[in-house]
Amino acid sequence: MAAAATAKKRYRTPGVVNGSLAYDFGALERQLENTGRMAPDLYSAPLEETAADVISRAHENTKAKIRPAQHLSPVMVLGYAAVAALMVLLVLAYVELASISGSVVSMQEELTALETENVSLMTEYEQAFDLASVKEAAAAAGMSQPSDSQIYYIDLSDPDTATVHEPEENGVMAVVEDVAEGVGAVVEYFR
């Protein structure tokens, strides 16, 4: 039973080999491909890291983080130019909006001034044509109301008719005038 227990027991101590002692020639390359660096030697003591090693590793990390310079794409340049043009147009639109708003405010102020002037002028107009003041002005000028004998009524119930009287023309002269009018109309048509 002790032999069975020792056969199953495996040791993981350095220097003890469990398995094949054949040299694996591709192990180093696989390790370099997987991690990008070499593994520390199992039999050597670990090296203490110095301040210079820490600084150089920090510089390597910094260099690794820096992106290589990229070439500017013409599409990207056109995109930035379009955005810049739109921003300029937006600023110009805001300037135009501000000027229009200013003119609207001035027109509203002018409208309120005109409305107050309208009210005052309407008051003067109503006072100028007040019936009592008109009667007083007419009496002062010597005017009076017409009497019934001065009033005439016209009956317009018949339909409108008109008669035009023209002097009679001679027969020859009328024919000559008609021919002259016809020739004038033909000449006027072809102009």
N, CA and C atoms as an extended XYZ file, in Angstrom:
573
Properties=species:S:1:pos:R:3:atomname:S:1:resname:S:1:resid:I:1 pbc="F F F"
N         0.807       -1.169        0.000 N   MET     1
C         0.000        0.000        0.000 CA  MET     1
C         0.864        1.251        0.000 C   MET     1
N         1.970        1.184        0.661 N   ALA     2
C         2.901        2.302        0.688 CA  ALA     2
C         3.475        2.521       -0.690 C   ALA     2
N         3.652        1.473       -1.461 N   ALA     3
C         4.190        1.597       -2.812 CA  ALA     3
C         3.180        2.293       -3.709 C   ALA     3
N         1.924        2.024       -3.525 N   ALA     4
C         0.889        2.675       -4.331 CA  ALA     4
C         0.813        4.159       -3.990 C   ALA     4
N         1.004        4.527       -2.735 N   ALA     5
C         0.947        5.932       -2.325 CA  ALA     5
C         2.134        6.685       -2.877 C   ALA     5
N         3.309        6.077       -2.910 N   THR     6
C         4.486        6.770       -3.427 CA  THR     6
C         4.417        6.894       -4.942 C   THR     6
N         3.763        5.962       -5.606 N   ALA     7
C         3.667        6.022       -7.063 CA  ALA     7
C         2.750        7.171       -7.502 C   ALA     7
N         1.759        7.490       -6.739 N   LYS     8
C         0.826        8.556       -7.100 CA  LYS     8
C         1.348        9.928       -6.695 C   LYS     8
N         2.296        9.961       -5.791 N   LYS     9
C         2.790       11.235       -5.270 CA  LYS     9
C         3.703       11.897       -6.298 C   LYS     9
N         3.438       13.135       -6.615 N   ARG    10
C         4.260       13.872       -7.574 CA  ARG    10
C         4.860       15.062       -6.834 C   ARG    10
N         6.097       15.336       -7.099 N   TYR    11
C         6.798       16.433       -6.453 CA  TYR    11
C         6.958       17.600       -7.422 C   TYR    11
N         6.780       18.786       -6.883 N   ARG    12
C         6.912       19.979       -7.732 CA  ARG    12
C         8.079       20.827       -7.227 C   ARG    12
N         9.117       20.269       -6.970 N   THR    13
C        10.285       20.998       -6.493 CA  THR    13
C        11.230       21.214       -7.652 C   THR    13
N        11.986       22.306       -7.619 N   PRO    14
C        12.935       22.560       -8.698 CA  PRO    14
C        14.019       21.488       -8.713 C   PRO    14
N        14.396       21.145       -9.909 N   GLY    15
C        15.451       20.147      -10.042 CA  GLY    15
C        14.916       18.732      -10.155 C   GLY    15
N        13.687       18.504       -9.833 N   VAL    16
C        13.106       17.174       -9.907 CA  VAL    16
C        12.305       17.098      -11.191 C   VAL    16
N        12.526       16.083      -11.981 N   VAL    17
C        11.859       15.941      -13.257 CA  VAL    17
C        10.858       14.821      -13.147 C   VAL    17
N         9.640       15.124      -13.437 N   ASN    18
C         8.598       14.110      -13.514 CA  ASN    18
C         8.246       13.981      -14.982 C   ASN    18
N         8.548       12.967      -15.607 N   GLY    19
C         8.223       12.776      -17.006 CA  GLY    19
C         9.461       12.604      -17.834 C   GLY    19
N         9.449       13.055      -19.083 N   SER    20
C        10.521       12.839      -20.042 CA  SER    20
C        11.668       13.792      -19.780 C   SER    20
N        12.876       13.319      -19.987 N   LEU    21
C        14.066       14.141      -19.853 CA  LEU    21
C        14.538       14.641      -21.216 C   LEU    21
N        13.771       14.443      -22.265 N   ALA    22
C        14.161       14.891      -23.600 CA  ALA    22
C        14.079       16.420      -23.660 C   ALA    22
N        15.037       17.017      -24.369 N   TYR    23
C        15.116       18.465      -24.485 CA  TYR    23
C        14.086       18.946      -25.502 C   TYR    23
N        13.285       19.936      -25.122 N   ASP    24
C        12.260       20.502      -26.009 CA  ASP    24
C        12.876       21.699      -26.707 C   ASP    24
N        13.193       21.571      -27.996 N   PHE    25
C        13.863       22.632      -28.730 CA  PHE    25
C        12.925       23.796      -29.090 C   PHE    25
N        11.638       23.576      -29.177 N   GLY    26
C        10.702       24.644      -29.573 CA  GLY    26
C        10.088       25.382      -28.408 C   GLY    26
N        10.427       25.016      -27.165 N   ALA    27
C         9.807       25.643      -25.998 CA  ALA    27
C        10.142       27.135      -25.915 C   ALA    27
N        11.403       27.486      -26.185 N   LEU    28
C        11.833       28.876      -26.086 CA  LEU    28
C        11.106       29.742      -27.129 C   LEU    28
N        10.986       29.241      -28.365 N   GLU    29
C        10.295       30.003      -29.392 CA  GLU    29
C         8.807       30.175      -29.058 C   GLU    29
N         8.156       29.116      -28.558 N   ARG    30
C         6.746       29.224      -28.173 CA  ARG    30
C         6.558       30.240      -27.061 C   ARG    30
N         7.478       30.236      -26.105 N   GLN    31
C         7.371       31.179      -24.994 CA  GLN    31
C         7.565       32.610      -25.476 C   GLN    31
N         8.499       32.830      -26.407 N   LEU    32
C         8.706       34.162      -26.954 CA  LEU    32
C         7.493       34.612      -27.770 C   LEU    32
N         6.858       33.702      -28.525 N   GLU    33
C         5.689       34.054      -29.312 CA  GLU    33
C         4.495       34.376      -28.411 C   GLU    33
N         4.332       33.626      -27.328 N   ASN    34
C         3.179       33.814      -26.442 CA  ASN    34
C         3.296       35.069      -25.599 C   ASN    34
N         4.442       35.321      -25.018 N   THR    35
C         4.564       36.426      -24.075 CA  THR    35
C         5.399       37.576      -24.596 C   THR    35
N         6.254       37.338      -25.528 N   GLY    36
C         7.095       38.397      -26.041 CA  GLY    36
C         8.347       38.616      -25.231 C   GLY    36
N         8.613       37.820      -24.250 N   ARG    37
C         9.851       37.941      -23.460 CA  ARG    37
C        10.264       36.565      -22.948 C   ARG    37
N        11.452       36.471      -22.551 N   MET    38
C        12.000       35.188      -22.098 CA  MET    38
C        11.624       34.939      -20.643 C   MET    38
N        11.482       33.693      -20.290 N   ALA    39
C        11.167       33.335      -18.901 CA  ALA    39
C        12.428       33.371      -18.052 C   ALA    39
N        12.287       33.699      -16.783 N   PRO    40
C        13.490       33.677      -15.922 CA  PRO    40
C        13.974       32.230      -15.741 C   PRO    40
N        15.222       32.145      -15.603 N   ASP    41
C        15.819       30.811      -15.438 CA  ASP    41
C        15.401       30.252      -14.082 C   ASP    41
N        14.989       28.996      -14.069 N   LEU    42
C        14.511       28.406      -12.823 CA  LEU    42
C        15.636       28.226      -11.806 C   LEU    42
N        16.841       28.058      -12.294 N   TYR    43
C        17.948       27.764      -11.375 CA  TYR    43
C        18.695       28.996      -10.940 C   TYR    43
N        18.418       30.179      -11.557 N   SER    44
C        19.139       31.380      -11.146 CA  SER    44
C        18.280       32.163      -10.160 C   SER    44
N        18.933       32.900       -9.332 N   ALA    45
C        18.238       33.714       -8.334 CA  ALA    45
C        17.593       34.903       -9.051 C   ALA    45
N        16.410       35.318       -8.612 N   PRO    46
C        15.775       36.458       -9.268 CA  PRO    46
C        16.595       37.727       -9.070 C   PRO    46
N        16.708       38.521      -10.152 N   LEU    47
C        17.487       39.757      -10.083 CA  LEU    47
C        16.629       40.849       -9.470 C   LEU    47
N        17.280       41.676       -8.669 N   GLU    48
C        16.561       42.807       -8.095 CA  GLU    48
C        16.440       43.898       -9.153 C   GLU    48
N        15.279       44.539       -9.176 N   GLU    49
C        15.037       45.564      -10.173 CA  GLU    49
C        15.582       46.892       -9.663 C   GLU    49
N        16.356       47.554      -10.478 N   THR    50
C        16.952       48.835      -10.084 CA  THR    50
C        16.053       49.967      -10.562 C   THR    50
N        16.374       51.159      -10.109 N   ALA    51
C        15.595       52.338      -10.500 CA  ALA    51
C        15.726       52.601      -11.993 C   ALA    51
N        16.879       52.326      -12.551 N   ALA    52
C        17.088       52.533      -13.981 CA  ALA    52
C        16.194       51.590      -14.785 C   ALA    52
N        16.027       50.339      -14.284 N   ASP    53
C        15.151       49.391      -14.976 CA  ASP    53
C        13.697       49.873      -14.945 C   ASP    53
N        13.259       50.414      -13.797 N   VAL    54
C        11.884       50.916      -13.684 CA  VAL    54
C        11.666       52.074      -14.643 C   VAL    54
N        12.655       52.993      -14.711 N   ILE    55
C        12.534       54.153      -15.599 CA  ILE    55
C        12.524       53.714      -17.056 C   ILE    55
N        13.423       52.766      -17.402 N   SER    56
C        13.468       52.326      -18.803 CA  SER    56
C        12.171       51.595      -19.177 C   SER    56
N        11.584       50.830      -18.256 N   ARG    57
C        10.319       50.161      -18.546 CA  ARG    57
C         9.195       51.191      -18.711 C   ARG    57
N         9.219       52.238      -17.895 N   ALA    58
C         8.218       53.295      -18.025 CA  ALA    58
C         8.352       53.994      -19.374 C   ALA    58
N         9.601       54.239      -19.814 N   HIS    59
C         9.808       54.861      -21.125 CA  HIS    59
C         9.326       53.943      -22.246 C   HIS    59
N         9.573       52.656      -22.100 N   GLU    60
C         9.109       51.713      -23.121 CA  GLU    60
C         7.583       51.692      -23.176 C   GLU    60
N         6.918       51.747      -22.020 N   ASN    61
C         5.453       51.784      -22.006 CA  ASN    61
C         4.935       53.070      -22.639 C   ASN    61
N         5.635       54.180      -22.350 N   THR    62
C         5.238       55.452      -22.924 CA  THR    62
C         5.406       55.426      -24.434 C   THR    62
N         6.511       54.902      -24.897 N   LYS    63
C         6.733       54.824      -26.337 CA  LYS    63
C         5.714       53.910      -26.991 C   LYS    63
N         5.300       52.895      -26.311 N   ALA    64
C         4.332       51.981      -26.887 CA  ALA    64
C         2.954       52.627      -26.990 C   ALA    64
N         2.659       53.587      -26.111 N   LYS    65
C         1.348       54.226      -26.123 CA  LYS    65
C         1.233       55.304      -27.199 C   LYS    65
N         2.353       55.804      -27.693 N   ILE    66
C         2.322       56.860      -28.692 CA  ILE    66
C         1.943       56.244      -30.033 C   ILE    66
N         0.937       56.845      -30.664 N   ARG    67
C         0.491       56.357      -31.963 CA  ARG    67
C         1.410       56.890      -33.046 C   ARG    67
N         1.645       56.121      -34.057 N   PRO    68
C         2.434       56.644      -35.169 CA  PRO    68
C         1.618       57.716      -35.917 C   PRO    68
N         2.321       58.653      -36.531 N   ALA    69
C         1.656       59.744      -37.242 CA  ALA    69
C         0.850       59.188      -38.409 C   ALA    69
N        -0.346       59.708      -38.556 N   GLN    70
C        -1.207       59.256      -39.640 CA  GLN    70
C        -1.245       60.316      -40.725 C   GLN    70
N        -1.507       59.900      -41.933 N   HIS    71
C        -1.623       60.829      -43.045 CA  HIS    71
C        -3.040       61.402      -43.055 C   HIS    71
N        -3.140       62.670      -43.428 N   LEU    72
C        -4.448       63.307      -43.490 CA  LEU    72
C        -5.185       62.840      -44.739 C   LEU    72
N        -6.396       62.437      -44.533 N   SER    73
C        -7.239       62.008      -45.642 CA  SER    73
C        -7.886       63.233      -46.276 C   SER    73
N        -7.978       63.285      -47.606 N   PRO    74
C        -8.649       64.429      -48.240 CA  PRO    74
C       -10.115       64.544      -47.830 C   PRO    74
N       -10.759       63.426      -47.585 N   VAL    75
C       -12.160       63.455      -47.147 CA  VAL    75
C       -12.262       64.110      -45.775 C   VAL    75
N       -11.300       63.791      -44.897 N   MET    76
C       -11.313       64.378      -43.561 CA  MET    76
C       -11.068       65.887      -43.648 C   MET    76
N       -10.156       66.300      -44.512 N   VAL    77
C        -9.887       67.731      -44.680 CA  VAL    77
C       -11.133       68.440      -45.210 C   VAL    77
N       -11.809       67.829      -46.195 N   LEU    78
C       -13.049       68.412      -46.716 CA  LEU    78
C       -14.128       68.464      -45.649 C   LEU    78
N       -14.186       67.434      -44.811 N   GLY    79
C       -15.169       67.425      -43.724 CA  GLY    79
C       -14.930       68.565      -42.752 C   GLY    79
N       -13.657       68.757      -42.356 N   TYR    80
C       -13.348       69.860      -41.445 CA  TYR    80
C       -13.638       71.208      -42.103 C   TYR    80
N       -13.330       71.323      -43.400 N   ALA    81
C       -13.618       72.577      -44.102 CA  ALA    81
C       -15.124       72.828      -44.153 C   ALA    81
N       -15.897       71.787      -44.387 N   ALA    82
C       -17.359       71.945      -44.424 CA  ALA    82
C       -17.895       72.351      -43.058 C   ALA    82
N       -17.374       71.747      -42.006 N   VAL    83
C       -17.815       72.103      -40.650 CA  VAL    83
C       -17.452       73.552      -40.344 C   VAL    83
N       -16.243       73.961      -40.746 N   ALA    84
C       -15.832       75.349      -40.509 CA  ALA    84
C       -16.728       76.316      -41.283 C   ALA    84
N       -17.054       75.979      -42.532 N   ALA    85
C       -17.926       76.849      -43.328 CA  ALA    85
C       -19.314       76.935      -42.704 C   ALA    85
N       -19.834       75.821      -42.226 N   LEU    86
C       -21.149       75.840      -41.585 CA  LEU    86
C       -21.131       76.655      -40.296 C   LEU    86
N       -20.031       76.590      -39.563 N   MET    87
C       -19.931       77.392      -38.333 CA  MET    87
C       -19.930       78.884      -38.677 C   MET    87
N       -19.202       79.262      -39.741 N   VAL    88
C       -19.179       80.670      -40.154 CA  VAL    88
C       -20.577       81.107      -40.594 C   VAL    88
N       -21.266       80.253      -41.358 N   LEU    89
C       -22.633       80.581      -41.777 CA  LEU    89
C       -23.573       80.701      -40.584 C   LEU    89
N       -23.374       79.851      -39.573 N   LEU    90
C       -24.202       79.930      -38.373 CA  LEU    90
C       -23.988       81.255      -37.647 C   LEU    90
N       -22.726       81.674      -37.548 N   VAL    91
C       -22.432       82.953      -36.892 CA  VAL    91
C       -23.058       84.105      -37.685 C   VAL    91
N       -22.942       84.056      -39.021 N   LEU    92
C       -23.544       85.104      -39.852 CA  LEU    92
C       -25.065       85.107      -39.719 C   LEU    92
N       -25.661       83.925      -39.604 N   ALA    93
C       -27.113       83.857      -39.422 CA  ALA    93
C       -27.517       84.476      -38.086 C   ALA    93
N       -26.722       84.230      -37.031 N   TYR    94
C       -27.026       84.845      -35.739 CA  TYR    94
C       -26.895       86.369      -35.817 C   TYR    94
N       -25.901       86.865      -36.563 N   VAL    95
C       -25.739       88.318      -36.714 CA  VAL    95
C       -26.950       88.891      -37.440 C   VAL    95
N       -27.382       88.211      -38.509 N   GLU    96
C       -28.558       88.670      -39.256 CA  GLU    96
C       -29.805       88.638      -38.380 C   GLU    96
N       -29.940       87.586      -37.584 N   LEU    97
C       -31.089       87.478      -36.681 CA  LEU    97
C       -31.092       88.610      -35.662 C   LEU    97
N       -29.909       88.949      -35.154 N   ALA    98
C       -29.828       90.040      -34.182 CA  ALA    98
C       -30.212       91.366      -34.824 C   ALA    98
N       -29.767       91.609      -36.062 N   SER    99
C       -30.112       92.874      -36.717 CA  SER    99
C       -31.613       92.930      -37.020 C   SER    99
N       -32.189       91.803      -37.449 N   ILE   100
C       -33.628       91.782      -37.724 CA  ILE   100
C       -34.416       91.993      -36.432 C   ILE   100
N       -33.958       91.380      -35.348 N   SER   101
C       -34.640       91.570      -34.064 CA  SER   101
C       -34.586       93.037      -33.637 C   SER   101
N       -33.448       93.681      -33.864 N   GLY   102
C       -33.332       95.106      -33.539 CA  GLY   102
C       -34.274       95.947      -34.362 C   GLY   102
N       -34.397       95.632      -35.649 N   SER   103
C       -35.314       96.409      -36.491 CA  SER   103
C       -36.770       96.151      -36.101 C   SER   103
N       -37.084       94.928      -35.678 N   VAL   104
C       -38.450       94.627      -35.231 CA  VAL   104
C       -38.787       95.440      -33.985 C   VAL   104
N       -37.832       95.524      -33.067 N   VAL   105
C       -38.060       96.298      -31.842 CA  VAL   105
C       -38.281       97.773      -32.183 C   VAL   105
N       -37.465       98.314      -33.092 N   SER   106
C       -37.633       99.731      -33.450 CA  SER   106
C       -38.973       99.953      -34.151 C   SER   106
N       -39.390       98.990      -34.991 N   MET   107
C       -40.693       99.129      -35.663 CA  MET   107
C       -41.844       99.031      -34.672 C   MET   107
N       -41.697       98.193      -33.649 N   GLN   108
C       -42.747       98.103      -32.628 CA  GLN   108
C       -42.843       99.409      -31.849 C   GLN   108
N       -41.700      100.018      -31.546 N   GLU   109
C       -41.728      101.302      -30.859 CA  GLU   109
C       -42.386      102.369      -31.737 C   GLU   109
N       -42.063      102.349      -33.034 N   GLU   110
C       -42.674      103.302      -33.960 CA  GLU   110
C       -44.180      103.060      -34.063 C   GLU   110
N       -44.592      101.781      -34.044 N   LEU   111
C       -46.014      101.451      -34.109 CA  LEU   111
C       -46.761      101.981      -32.887 C   LEU   111
N       -46.182      101.810      -31.703 N   THR   112
C       -46.851      102.330      -30.503 CA  THR   112
C       -46.939      103.856      -30.556 C   THR   112
N       -45.883      104.519      -31.070 N   ALA   113
C       -45.924      105.985      -31.189 CA  ALA   113
C       -47.015      106.408      -32.178 C   ALA   113
N       -47.144      105.692      -33.287 N   LEU   114
C       -48.176      106.015      -34.285 CA  LEU   114
C       -49.579      105.742      -33.750 C   LEU   114
N       -49.742      104.713      -32.952 N   GLU   115
C       -51.053      104.429      -32.366 CA  GLU   115
C       -51.481      105.536      -31.412 C   GLU   115
N       -50.553      106.014      -30.598 N   THR   116
C       -50.902      107.117      -29.689 CA  THR   116
C       -51.206      108.390      -30.485 C   THR   116
N       -50.457      108.629      -31.574 N   GLU   117
C       -50.727      109.792      -32.412 CA  GLU   117
C       -52.090      109.652      -33.094 C   GLU   117
N       -52.445      108.430      -33.500 N   ASN   118
C       -53.749      108.184      -34.114 CA  ASN   118
C       -54.872      108.506      -33.139 C   ASN   118
N       -54.707      108.086      -31.895 N   VAL   119
C       -55.742      108.367      -30.898 CA  VAL   119
C       -55.901      109.872      -30.713 C   VAL   119
N       -54.797      110.604      -30.636 N   SER   120
C       -54.895      112.054      -30.433 CA  SER   120
C       -55.495      112.742      -31.663 C   SER   120
N       -55.143      112.290      -32.875 N   LEU   121
C       -55.709      112.891      -34.084 CA  LEU   121
C       -57.191      112.572      -34.228 C   LEU   121
N       -57.596      111.374      -33.866 N   MET   122
C       -59.023      111.029      -33.920 CA  MET   122
C       -59.818      111.889      -32.940 C   MET   122
N       -59.238      112.162      -31.798 N   THR   123
C       -59.906      113.030      -30.828 CA  THR   123
C       -60.077      114.431      -31.406 C   THR   123
N       -59.036      114.970      -32.047 N   GLU   124
C       -59.132      116.292      -32.672 CA  GLU   124
C       -60.159      116.283      -33.796 C   GLU   124
N       -60.186      115.206      -34.578 N   TYR   125
C       -61.130      115.096      -35.694 CA  TYR   125
C       -62.568      115.094      -35.189 C   TYR   125
N       -62.819      114.319      -34.131 N   GLU   126
C       -64.170      114.270      -33.572 CA  GLU   126
C       -64.571      115.615      -32.984 C   GLU   126
N       -63.617      116.325      -32.403 N   GLN   127
C       -63.923      117.645      -31.863 CA  GLN   127
C       -64.171      118.653      -32.980 C   GLN   127
N       -63.446      118.506      -34.110 N   ALA   128
C       -63.614      119.456      -35.219 CA  ALA   128
C       -64.977      119.290      -35.869 C   ALA   128
N       -65.487      118.060      -35.928 N   PHE   129
C       -66.772      117.820      -36.570 CA  PHE   129
C       -67.872      117.515      -35.558 C   PHE   129
N       -67.789      118.094      -34.416 N   ASP   130
C       -68.841      117.958      -33.422 CA  ASP   130
C       -70.052      118.730      -33.935 C   ASP   130
N       -71.230      118.126      -33.885 N   LEU   131
C       -72.447      118.712      -34.454 CA  LEU   131
C       -72.785      120.063      -33.811 C   LEU   131
N       -72.545      120.152      -32.536 N   ALA   132
C       -72.842      121.422      -31.854 CA  ALA   132
C       -71.913      122.520      -32.354 C   ALA   132
N       -70.635      122.220      -32.546 N   SER   133
C       -69.698      123.249      -33.010 CA  SER   133
C       -69.977      123.615      -34.471 C   SER   133
N       -70.438      122.618      -35.285 N   VAL   134
C       -70.793      122.915      -36.674 CA  VAL   134
C       -71.997      123.855      -36.717 C   VAL   134
N       -73.011      123.629      -35.881 N   LYS   135
C       -74.191      124.502      -35.842 CA  LYS   135
C       -73.807      125.914      -35.419 C   LYS   135
N       -72.903      125.999      -34.460 N   GLU   136
C       -72.464      127.322      -34.006 CA  GLU   136
C       -71.710      128.057      -35.119 C   GLU   136
N       -70.826      127.309      -35.854 N   ALA   137
C       -70.062      127.939      -36.925 CA  ALA   137
C       -70.985      128.362      -38.063 C   ALA   137
N       -72.011      127.549      -38.366 N   ALA   138
C       -72.948      127.891      -39.433 CA  ALA   138
C       -73.788      129.111      -39.032 C   ALA   138
N       -74.221      129.167      -37.777 N   ALA   139
C       -75.002      130.318      -37.310 CA  ALA   139
C       -74.144      131.572      -37.325 C   ALA   139
N       -72.855      131.443      -37.002 N   ALA   140
C       -71.967      132.602      -37.000 CA  ALA   140
C       -71.743      133.099      -38.428 C   ALA   140
N       -71.782      132.202      -39.405 N   ALA   141
C       -71.570      132.592      -40.805 CA  ALA   141
C       -72.866      133.078      -41.449 C   ALA   141
N       -73.984      133.000      -40.768 N   GLY   142
C       -75.244      133.484      -41.299 CA  GLY   142
C       -76.014      132.417      -42.046 C   GLY   142
N       -75.697      131.199      -41.878 N   MET   143
C       -76.395      130.117      -42.552 CA  MET   143
C       -77.590      129.696      -41.712 C   MET   143
N       -78.622      129.183      -42.417 N   SER   144
C       -79.796      128.679      -41.708 CA  SER   144
C       -80.287      127.431      -42.419 C   SER   144
N       -81.196      126.728      -41.789 N   GLN   145
C       -81.731      125.496      -42.382 CA  GLN   145
C       -82.659      125.878      -43.526 C   GLN   145
N       -82.706      125.093      -44.616 N   PRO   146
C       -83.588      125.441      -45.734 CA  PRO   146
C       -85.057      125.225      -45.360 C   PRO   146
N       -85.906      126.036      -45.968 N   SER   147
C       -87.349      125.895      -45.714 CA  SER   147
C       -87.915      124.878      -46.704 C   SER   147
N       -89.172      124.507      -46.528 N   ASP   148
C       -89.797      123.512      -47.397 CA  ASP   148
C       -89.922      124.014      -48.835 C   ASP   148
N       -90.014      125.312      -49.024 N   SER   149
C       -90.132      125.842      -50.381 CA  SER   149
C       -88.807      125.757      -51.142 C   SER   149
N       -87.713      125.613      -50.424 N   GLN   150
C       -86.403      125.540      -51.066 CA  GLN   150
C       -85.998      124.094      -51.379 C   GLN   150
N       -86.757      123.136      -50.957 N   ILE   151
C       -86.389      121.731      -51.136 CA  ILE   151
C       -87.123      121.196      -52.349 C   ILE   151
N       -86.405      120.595      -53.261 N   TYR   152
C       -86.958      119.985      -54.469 CA  TYR   152
C       -86.641      118.492      -54.459 C   TYR   152
N       -87.623      117.688      -54.841 N   TYR   153
C       -87.445      116.234      -54.907 CA  TYR   153
C       -87.446      115.805      -56.363 C   TYR   153
N       -86.545      114.900      -56.725 N   ILE   154
C       -86.433      114.400      -58.096 CA  ILE   154
C       -86.827      112.938      -58.084 C   ILE   154
N       -87.688      112.569      -59.047 N   ASP   155
C       -88.140      111.188      -59.150 CA  ASP   155
C       -87.201      110.443      -60.101 C   ASP   155
N       -86.498      109.453      -59.592 N   LEU   156
C       -85.555      108.670      -60.398 CA  LEU   156
C       -86.037      107.241      -60.583 C   LEU   156
N       -87.357      107.020      -60.573 N   SER   157
C       -87.877      105.665      -60.687 CA  SER   157
C       -87.847      105.159      -62.117 C   SER   157
N       -87.829      106.050      -63.139 N   ASP   158
C       -87.773      105.621      -64.544 CA  ASP   158
C       -86.364      105.096      -64.849 C   ASP   158
N       -86.282      104.127      -65.803 N   PRO   159
C       -84.947      103.629      -66.167 CA  PRO   159
C       -84.155      104.703      -66.887 C   PRO   159
N       -82.835      104.532      -66.862 N   ASP   160
C       -81.942      105.502      -67.502 CA  ASP   160
C       -82.025      105.358      -69.017 C   ASP   160
N       -82.184      106.460      -69.717 N   THR   161
C       -82.174      106.479      -71.184 CA  THR   161
C       -81.410      107.710      -71.621 C   THR   161
N       -80.799      107.574      -72.796 N   ALA   162
C       -80.064      108.718      -73.340 CA  ALA   162
C       -80.248      108.733      -74.846 C   ALA   162
N       -80.363      109.898      -75.404 N   THR   163
C       -80.495      110.056      -76.850 CA  THR   163
C       -79.358      110.938      -77.311 C   THR   163
N       -78.622      110.436      -78.326 N   VAL   164
C       -77.492      111.198      -78.862 CA  VAL   164
C       -77.901      111.733      -80.225 C   VAL   164
N       -77.763      113.026      -80.422 N   HIS   165
C       -78.106      113.665      -81.685 CA  HIS   165
C       -76.829      114.046      -82.388 C   HIS   165
N       -76.694      113.562      -83.657 N   GLU   166
C       -75.527      113.910      -84.461 CA  GLU   166
C       -76.014      114.602      -85.726 C   GLU   166
N       -75.238      115.528      -86.189 N   PRO   167
C       -75.643      116.166      -87.456 CA  PRO   167
C       -75.459      115.182      -88.611 C   PRO   167
N       -76.341      115.307      -89.607 N   GLU   168
C       -76.271      114.416      -90.751 CA  GLU   168
C       -75.113      114.827      -91.647 C   GLU   168
N       -74.428      113.790      -92.194 N   GLU   169
C       -73.306      114.064      -93.075 CA  GLU   169
C       -73.730      113.778      -94.519 C   GLU   169
N       -72.984      114.377      -95.436 N   ASN   170
C       -73.263      114.120      -96.849 CA  ASN   170
C       -72.909      112.694      -97.188 C   ASN   170
N       -73.521      112.115      -98.179 N   GLY   171
C       -73.291      110.732      -98.563 CA  GLY   171
C       -71.884      110.490      -99.071 C   GLY   171
N       -71.332      111.401      -99.854 N   VAL   172
C       -69.993      111.212     -100.424 CA  VAL   172
C       -68.943      111.368      -99.339 C   VAL   172
N       -69.124      112.347      -98.527 N   MET   173
C       -68.147      112.582      -97.439 CA  MET   173
C       -68.155      111.429      -96.449 C   MET   173
N       -69.293      110.861      -96.165 N   ALA   174
C       -69.377      109.730      -95.244 CA  ALA   174
C       -68.657      108.525      -95.827 C   ALA   174
N       -68.784      108.296      -97.131 N   VAL   175
C       -68.113      107.161      -97.775 CA  VAL   175
C       -66.605      107.378      -97.742 C   VAL   175
N       -66.153      108.575      -98.024 N   VAL   176
C       -64.708      108.874      -98.018 CA  VAL   176
C       -64.142      108.681      -96.611 C   VAL   176
N       -64.852      109.124      -95.619 N   GLU   177
C       -64.374      108.967      -94.232 CA  GLU   177
C       -64.346      107.492      -93.833 C   GLU   177
N       -65.341      106.726      -94.255 N   ASP   178
C       -65.360      105.293      -93.942 CA  ASP   178
C       -64.194      104.570      -94.608 C   ASP   178
N       -63.888      104.921      -95.872 N   VAL   179
C       -62.749      104.304      -96.572 CA  VAL   179
C       -61.452      104.691      -95.874 C   VAL   179
N       -61.312      105.929      -95.472 N   ALA   180
C       -60.090      106.381      -94.788 CA  ALA   180
C       -59.922      105.655      -93.450 C   ALA   180
N       -61.022      105.445      -92.743 N   GLU   181
C       -60.944      104.699      -91.477 CA  GLU   181
C       -60.547      103.251      -91.731 C   GLU   181
N       -61.061      102.620      -92.786 N   GLY   182
C       -60.710      101.243      -93.124 CA  GLY   182
C       -59.243      101.105      -93.485 C   GLY   182
N       -58.733      102.040      -94.318 N   VAL   183
C       -57.309      102.014      -94.693 CA  VAL   183
C       -56.450      102.227      -93.449 C   VAL   183
N       -56.843      103.113      -92.600 N   GLY   184
C       -56.090      103.359      -91.347 CA  GLY   184
C       -56.054      102.120      -90.465 C   GLY   184
N       -57.169      101.383      -90.415 N   ALA   185
C       -57.216      100.163      -89.611 CA  ALA   185
C       -56.303       99.088      -90.186 C   ALA   185
N       -56.261       98.957      -91.545 N   VAL   186
C       -55.388       97.960      -92.188 CA  VAL   186
C       -53.929       98.314      -91.949 C   VAL   186
N       -53.570       99.581      -92.107 N   VAL   187
C       -52.176      100.021      -91.860 CA  VAL   187
C       -51.799       99.784      -90.410 C   VAL   187
N       -52.687      100.060      -89.531 N   GLU   188
C       -52.430       99.872      -88.093 CA  GLU   188
C       -52.246       98.393      -87.753 C   GLU   188
N       -52.973       97.522      -88.456 N   TYR   189
C       -52.869       96.064      -88.225 CA  TYR   189
C       -51.497       95.529      -88.606 C   TYR   189
N       -50.935       96.019      -89.735 N   PHE   190
C       -49.642       95.498      -90.222 CA  PHE   190
C       -48.439       96.190      -89.604 C   PHE   190
N       -48.597       97.098      -88.741 N   ARG   191
C       -47.451       97.730      -88.084 CA  ARG   191
C       -46.863       96.859      -87.063 C   ARG   191
